Tab-separated table of C-alpha atoms and ligand atoms in Angstrom:
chain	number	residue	atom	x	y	z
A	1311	UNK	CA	-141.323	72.181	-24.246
A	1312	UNK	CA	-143.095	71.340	-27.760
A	1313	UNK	CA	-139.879	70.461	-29.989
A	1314	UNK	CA	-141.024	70.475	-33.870
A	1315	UNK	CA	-138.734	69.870	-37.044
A	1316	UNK	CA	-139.677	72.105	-40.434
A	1317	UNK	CA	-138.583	74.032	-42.939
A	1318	UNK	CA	-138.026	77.957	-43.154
A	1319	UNK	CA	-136.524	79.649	-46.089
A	1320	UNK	CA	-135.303	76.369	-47.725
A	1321	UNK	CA	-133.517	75.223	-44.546
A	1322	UNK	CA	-134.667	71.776	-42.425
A	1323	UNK	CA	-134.058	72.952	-38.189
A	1324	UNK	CA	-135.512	72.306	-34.969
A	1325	UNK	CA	-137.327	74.957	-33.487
A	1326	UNK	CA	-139.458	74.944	-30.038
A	1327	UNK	CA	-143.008	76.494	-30.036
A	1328	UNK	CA	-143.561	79.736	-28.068
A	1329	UNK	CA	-147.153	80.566	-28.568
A	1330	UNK	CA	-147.457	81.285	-31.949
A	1331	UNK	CA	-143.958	81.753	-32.777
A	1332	UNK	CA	-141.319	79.201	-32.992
A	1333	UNK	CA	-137.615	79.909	-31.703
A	1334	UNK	CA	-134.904	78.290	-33.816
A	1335	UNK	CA	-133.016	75.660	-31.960
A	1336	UNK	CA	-129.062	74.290	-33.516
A	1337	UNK	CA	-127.836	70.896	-32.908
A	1338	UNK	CA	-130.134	67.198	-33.018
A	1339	UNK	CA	-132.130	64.816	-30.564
A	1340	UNK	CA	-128.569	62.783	-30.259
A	1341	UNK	CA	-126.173	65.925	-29.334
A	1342	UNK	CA	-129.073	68.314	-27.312
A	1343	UNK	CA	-130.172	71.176	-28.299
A	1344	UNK	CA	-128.666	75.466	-27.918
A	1345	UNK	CA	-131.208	78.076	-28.649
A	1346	UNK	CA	-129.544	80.099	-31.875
A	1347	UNK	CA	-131.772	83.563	-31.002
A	1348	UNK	CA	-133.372	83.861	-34.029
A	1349	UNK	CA	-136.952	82.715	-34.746
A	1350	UNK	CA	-140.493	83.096	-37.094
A	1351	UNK	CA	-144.255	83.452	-36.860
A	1352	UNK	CA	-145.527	79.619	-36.434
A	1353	UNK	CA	-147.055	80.354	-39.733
A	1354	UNK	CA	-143.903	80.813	-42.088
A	1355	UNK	CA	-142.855	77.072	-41.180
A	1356	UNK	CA	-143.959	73.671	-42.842
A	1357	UNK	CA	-143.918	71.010	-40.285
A	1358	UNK	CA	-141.756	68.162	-40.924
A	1359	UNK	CA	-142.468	64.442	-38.643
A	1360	UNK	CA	-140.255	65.767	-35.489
A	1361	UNK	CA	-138.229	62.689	-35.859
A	1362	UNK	CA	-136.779	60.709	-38.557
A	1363	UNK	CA	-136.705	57.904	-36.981
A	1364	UNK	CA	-134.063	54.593	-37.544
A	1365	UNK	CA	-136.553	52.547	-36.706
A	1366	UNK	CA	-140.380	52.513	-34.976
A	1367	UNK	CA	-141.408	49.928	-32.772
A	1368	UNK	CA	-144.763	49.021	-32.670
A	1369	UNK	CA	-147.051	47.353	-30.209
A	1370	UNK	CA	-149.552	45.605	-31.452
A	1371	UNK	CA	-153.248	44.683	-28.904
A	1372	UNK	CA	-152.271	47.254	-26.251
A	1373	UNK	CA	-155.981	48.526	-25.452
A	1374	UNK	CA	-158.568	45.985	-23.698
A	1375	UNK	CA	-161.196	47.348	-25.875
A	1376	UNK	CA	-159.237	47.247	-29.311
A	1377	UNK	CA	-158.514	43.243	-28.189
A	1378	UNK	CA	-162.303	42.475	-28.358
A	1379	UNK	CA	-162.676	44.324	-31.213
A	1380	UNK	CA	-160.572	42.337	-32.855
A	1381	UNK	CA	-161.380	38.739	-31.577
A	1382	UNK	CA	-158.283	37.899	-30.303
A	1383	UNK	CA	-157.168	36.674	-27.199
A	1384	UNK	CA	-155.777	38.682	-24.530
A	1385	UNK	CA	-151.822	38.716	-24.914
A	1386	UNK	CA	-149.625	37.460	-21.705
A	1387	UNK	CA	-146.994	39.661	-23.196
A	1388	UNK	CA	-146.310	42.342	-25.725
A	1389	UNK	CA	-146.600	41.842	-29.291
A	1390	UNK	CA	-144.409	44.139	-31.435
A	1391	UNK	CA	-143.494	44.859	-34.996
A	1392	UNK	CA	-141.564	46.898	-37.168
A	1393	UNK	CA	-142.628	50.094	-39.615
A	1394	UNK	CA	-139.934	50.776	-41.575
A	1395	UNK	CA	-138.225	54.722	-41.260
A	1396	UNK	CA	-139.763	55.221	-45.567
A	1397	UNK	CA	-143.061	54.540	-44.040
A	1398	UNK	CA	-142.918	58.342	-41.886
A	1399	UNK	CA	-144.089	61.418	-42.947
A	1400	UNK	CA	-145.274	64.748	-41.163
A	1401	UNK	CA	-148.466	66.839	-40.104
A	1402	UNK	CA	-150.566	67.921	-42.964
A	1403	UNK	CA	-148.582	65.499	-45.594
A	1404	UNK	CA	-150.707	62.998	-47.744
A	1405	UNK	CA	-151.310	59.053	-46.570
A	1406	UNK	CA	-151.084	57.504	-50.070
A	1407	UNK	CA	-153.603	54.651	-50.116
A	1408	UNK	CA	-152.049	51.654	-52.041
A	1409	UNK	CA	-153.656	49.965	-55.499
A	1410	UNK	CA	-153.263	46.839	-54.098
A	1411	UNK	CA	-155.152	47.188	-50.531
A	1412	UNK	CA	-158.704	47.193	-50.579
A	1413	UNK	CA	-158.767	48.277	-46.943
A	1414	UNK	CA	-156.808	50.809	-45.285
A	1415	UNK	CA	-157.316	51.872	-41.464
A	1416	UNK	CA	-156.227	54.467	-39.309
A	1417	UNK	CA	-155.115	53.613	-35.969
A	1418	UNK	CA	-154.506	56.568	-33.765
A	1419	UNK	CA	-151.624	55.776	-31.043
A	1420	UNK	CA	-149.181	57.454	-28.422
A	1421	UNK	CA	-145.470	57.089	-29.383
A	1422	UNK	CA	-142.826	57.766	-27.292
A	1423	UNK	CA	-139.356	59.537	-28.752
A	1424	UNK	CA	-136.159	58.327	-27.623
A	1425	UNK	CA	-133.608	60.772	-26.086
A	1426	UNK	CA	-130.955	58.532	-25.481
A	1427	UNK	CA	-129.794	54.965	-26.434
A	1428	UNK	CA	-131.280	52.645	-24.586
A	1429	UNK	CA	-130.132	48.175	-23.912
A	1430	UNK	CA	-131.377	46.272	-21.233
A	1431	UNK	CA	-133.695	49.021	-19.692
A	1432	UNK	CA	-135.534	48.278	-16.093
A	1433	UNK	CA	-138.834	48.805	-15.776
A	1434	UNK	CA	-137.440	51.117	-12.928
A	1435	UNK	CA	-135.068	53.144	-15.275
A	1436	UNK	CA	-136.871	53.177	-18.241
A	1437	UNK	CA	-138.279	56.143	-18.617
A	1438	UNK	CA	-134.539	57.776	-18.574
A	1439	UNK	CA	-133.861	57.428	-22.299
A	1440	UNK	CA	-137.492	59.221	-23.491
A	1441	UNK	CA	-137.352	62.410	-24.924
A	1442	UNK	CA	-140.817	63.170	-24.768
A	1443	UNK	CA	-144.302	62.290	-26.810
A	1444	UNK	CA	-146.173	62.377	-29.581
A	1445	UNK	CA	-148.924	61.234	-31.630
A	1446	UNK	CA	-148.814	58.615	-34.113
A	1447	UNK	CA	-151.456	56.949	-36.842
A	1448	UNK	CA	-150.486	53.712	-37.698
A	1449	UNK	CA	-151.910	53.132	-40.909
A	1450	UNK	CA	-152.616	49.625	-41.221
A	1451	UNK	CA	-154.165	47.583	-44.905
A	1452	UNK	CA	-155.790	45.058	-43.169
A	1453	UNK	CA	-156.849	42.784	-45.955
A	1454	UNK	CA	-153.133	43.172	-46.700
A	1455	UNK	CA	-152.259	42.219	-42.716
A	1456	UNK	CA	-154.688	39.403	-42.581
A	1457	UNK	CA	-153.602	37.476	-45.795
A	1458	UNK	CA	-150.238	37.669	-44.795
A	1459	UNK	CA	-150.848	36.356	-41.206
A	1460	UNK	CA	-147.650	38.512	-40.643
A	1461	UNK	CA	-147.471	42.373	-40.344
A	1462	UNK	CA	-144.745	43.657	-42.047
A	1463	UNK	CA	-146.241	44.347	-45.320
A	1464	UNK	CA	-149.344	45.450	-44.476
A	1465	UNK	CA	-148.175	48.157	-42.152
A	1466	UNK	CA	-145.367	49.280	-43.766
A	1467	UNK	CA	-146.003	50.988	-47.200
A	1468	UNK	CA	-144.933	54.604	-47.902
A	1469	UNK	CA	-146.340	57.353	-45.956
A	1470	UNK	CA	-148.368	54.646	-43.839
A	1471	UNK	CA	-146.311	56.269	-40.450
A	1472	UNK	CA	-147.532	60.226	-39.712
A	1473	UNK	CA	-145.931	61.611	-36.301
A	1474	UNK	CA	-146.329	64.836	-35.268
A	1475	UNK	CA	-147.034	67.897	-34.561
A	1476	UNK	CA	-144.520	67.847	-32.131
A	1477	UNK	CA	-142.497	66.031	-29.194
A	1478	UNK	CA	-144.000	67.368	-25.347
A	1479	UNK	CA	-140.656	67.037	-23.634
A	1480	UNK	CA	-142.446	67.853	-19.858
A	1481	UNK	CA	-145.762	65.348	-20.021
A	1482	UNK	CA	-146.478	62.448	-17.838
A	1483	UNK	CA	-147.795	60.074	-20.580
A	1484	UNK	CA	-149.927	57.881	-18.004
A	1485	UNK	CA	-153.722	59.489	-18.437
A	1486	UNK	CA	-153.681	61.178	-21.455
A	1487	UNK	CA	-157.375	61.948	-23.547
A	1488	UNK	CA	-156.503	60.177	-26.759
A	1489	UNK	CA	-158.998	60.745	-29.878
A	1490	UNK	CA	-159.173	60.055	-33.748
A	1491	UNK	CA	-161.026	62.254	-36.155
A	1492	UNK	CA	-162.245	61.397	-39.453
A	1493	UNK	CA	-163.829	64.476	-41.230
A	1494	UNK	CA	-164.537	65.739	-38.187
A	1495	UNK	CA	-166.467	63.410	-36.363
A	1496	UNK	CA	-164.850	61.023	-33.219
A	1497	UNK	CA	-164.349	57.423	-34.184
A	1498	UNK	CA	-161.329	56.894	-31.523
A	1499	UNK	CA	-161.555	57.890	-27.876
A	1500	UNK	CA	-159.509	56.620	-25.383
A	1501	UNK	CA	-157.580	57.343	-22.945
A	1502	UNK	CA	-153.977	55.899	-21.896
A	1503	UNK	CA	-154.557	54.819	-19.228
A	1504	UNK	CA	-156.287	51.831	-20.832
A	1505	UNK	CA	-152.605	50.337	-21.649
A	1506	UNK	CA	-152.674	46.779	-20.940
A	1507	UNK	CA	-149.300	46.904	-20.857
A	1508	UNK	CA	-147.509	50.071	-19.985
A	1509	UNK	CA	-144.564	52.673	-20.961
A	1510	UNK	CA	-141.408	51.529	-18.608
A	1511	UNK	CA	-142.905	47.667	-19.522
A	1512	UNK	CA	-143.140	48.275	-22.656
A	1513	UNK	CA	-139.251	49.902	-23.361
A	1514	UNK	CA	-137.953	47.225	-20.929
A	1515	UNK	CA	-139.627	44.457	-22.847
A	1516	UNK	CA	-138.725	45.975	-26.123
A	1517	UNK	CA	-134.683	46.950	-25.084
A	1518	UNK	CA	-134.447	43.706	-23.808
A	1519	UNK	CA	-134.134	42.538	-27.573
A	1520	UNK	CA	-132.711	45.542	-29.432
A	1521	UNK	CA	-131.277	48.690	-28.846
A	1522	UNK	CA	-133.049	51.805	-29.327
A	1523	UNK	CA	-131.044	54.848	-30.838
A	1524	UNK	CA	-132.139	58.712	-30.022
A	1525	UNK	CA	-134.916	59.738	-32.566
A	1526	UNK	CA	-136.441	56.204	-32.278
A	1527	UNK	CA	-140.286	55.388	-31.684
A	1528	UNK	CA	-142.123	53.188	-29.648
A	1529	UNK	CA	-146.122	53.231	-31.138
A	1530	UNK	CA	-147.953	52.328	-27.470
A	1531	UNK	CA	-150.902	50.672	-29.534
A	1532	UNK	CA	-154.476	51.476	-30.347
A	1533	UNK	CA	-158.146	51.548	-28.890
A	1534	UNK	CA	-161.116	50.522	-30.088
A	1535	UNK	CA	-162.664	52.289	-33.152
A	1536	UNK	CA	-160.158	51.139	-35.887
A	1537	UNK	CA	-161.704	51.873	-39.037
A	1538	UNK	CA	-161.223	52.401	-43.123
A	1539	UNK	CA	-160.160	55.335	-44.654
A	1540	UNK	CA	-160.729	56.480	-48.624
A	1541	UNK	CA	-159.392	59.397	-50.888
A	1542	UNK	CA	-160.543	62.488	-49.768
A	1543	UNK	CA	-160.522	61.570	-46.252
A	1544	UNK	CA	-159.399	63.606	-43.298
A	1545	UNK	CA	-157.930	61.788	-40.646
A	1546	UNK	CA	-156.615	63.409	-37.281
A	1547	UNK	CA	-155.173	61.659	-34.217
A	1548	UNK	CA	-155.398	64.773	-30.973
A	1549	UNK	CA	-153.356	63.584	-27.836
A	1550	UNK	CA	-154.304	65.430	-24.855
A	1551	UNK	CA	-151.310	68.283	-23.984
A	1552	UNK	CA	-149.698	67.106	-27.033
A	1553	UNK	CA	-151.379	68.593	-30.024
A	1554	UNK	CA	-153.379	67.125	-33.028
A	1555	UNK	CA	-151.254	65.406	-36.222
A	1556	UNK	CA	-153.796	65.985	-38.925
A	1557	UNK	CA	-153.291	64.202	-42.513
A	1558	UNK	CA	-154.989	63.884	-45.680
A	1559	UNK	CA	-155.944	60.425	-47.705
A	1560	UNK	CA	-155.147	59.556	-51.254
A	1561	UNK	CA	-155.459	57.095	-53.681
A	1562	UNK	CA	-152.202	56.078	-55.530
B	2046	MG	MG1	-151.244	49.885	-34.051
């Protein structure tokens, strides 16, 4: 099932997609869902993020390739970090480039939704507590990150989290096609199967020091490709059986 949040007729709900045509659902990620019967053309909606997250967990040198890129050294363990839940916003709404940040990057990335609260999770029970998937861009200033030798700033202005265009609920997340588009042409394309360190991992690793609360994300990481976006721009990230969370640059 593709779950997406919007708006129709003044009123935020959850709706699945059927074709184009999206069937009302009452109730949140936390309680479950009950189909209410009533629905709309796909067209009379605006998308919202499909979760509002209270917090996303990032992972930070995920993808082999994205490593070298870099220059760094391959990590024994995860690295992760926080974007704060003001950082979100949803398909087709504007990534406001900051004054201060000469440099700001897309990174197109899996993210995994949370279903259901989550401590201490096995590598072998993991996958319980995920909702489903969707895709992510986390937008990154990276003169910001590098002066600060610490990430929180850099990756955590306003807008600098879109998710969307909607959580798969029935995907296995393990081989996925994974691309970025800016303007059109490819400058990410992966595939997930290149996580150094995987899903189950990843939530284990990650539950091990905090809880994670329905509605949460997990950001898997990025490949190779990373680059700068500037006003004007048109930056996409297109997961495989997922969909394609498309979002507009501006300058503040
Ligand atoms: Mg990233």
């Amino acid at each position: 099932m593709k779950l997406i949040r919007f708006i129709h007729k003044g009123r935020e709900a959850y709706g699945y997609l059927k074709e184009d045509r999206v069937e009302f659902l009452q109730g949140g990620i936390a309680t479950g869902f009950k189909p209410t019967g009533d629905g709309a053309a796909l067209g009379e909606v605006k998308l919202l993020s499909p979760v509002m997250p209270s917090k996303a967990v990032c992972v930070g040198q995920n993808y082999l390739d994205h490593i070298k890129e870099m220059g760094n050294e391959i990590p024994t363990e995860p690295v992760i970090f926080l974007k704060p839940p003001t950082s979100v916003i949803g398909p087709g709404d504007v990534i406001v480039r900051p004054a201060i940040s000469d440099r700001v990057d897309y990174e197109g990335e899996l993210a995994v939704v949370i279903g259901k609260q989550a401590r201490h999770l096995t590598q072998e029970n993991a996958l319980g507590c995920v909702l489903g998937y969707t895709c992510a861009n986390d937008v990154t200033a990276r003169d910001i990150q590098q002066r600060d030798g610490q990430w929180t700033r850099g990756k955590g202005f306003d807008t600098f989290l879109p998710l969307g265009p909607c959580i798969e609920t029935e995907i296995d997340p393990s081989a996925l096609a994974i691309r970025t588009t800016l303007n059109g042409k490819i400058v990410q394309d992966s595939c997930t199967d290149q996580l150094l360190f995987k899903i189950p991992m990843l939530l284990s690793f990650i539950t091990a020091a905090m809880t994670l609360n329905p509605g949460d994300v997990v950001l898997t990481g990025t490949s190779s490709g990373v680059g700068p976006m500037v006003a004007g721009d048109v930056v996409a990230v297109e997961i495989e059986g997922i969909g394609r969370l498309e979002n507009r640059v501006e300058d503040m």
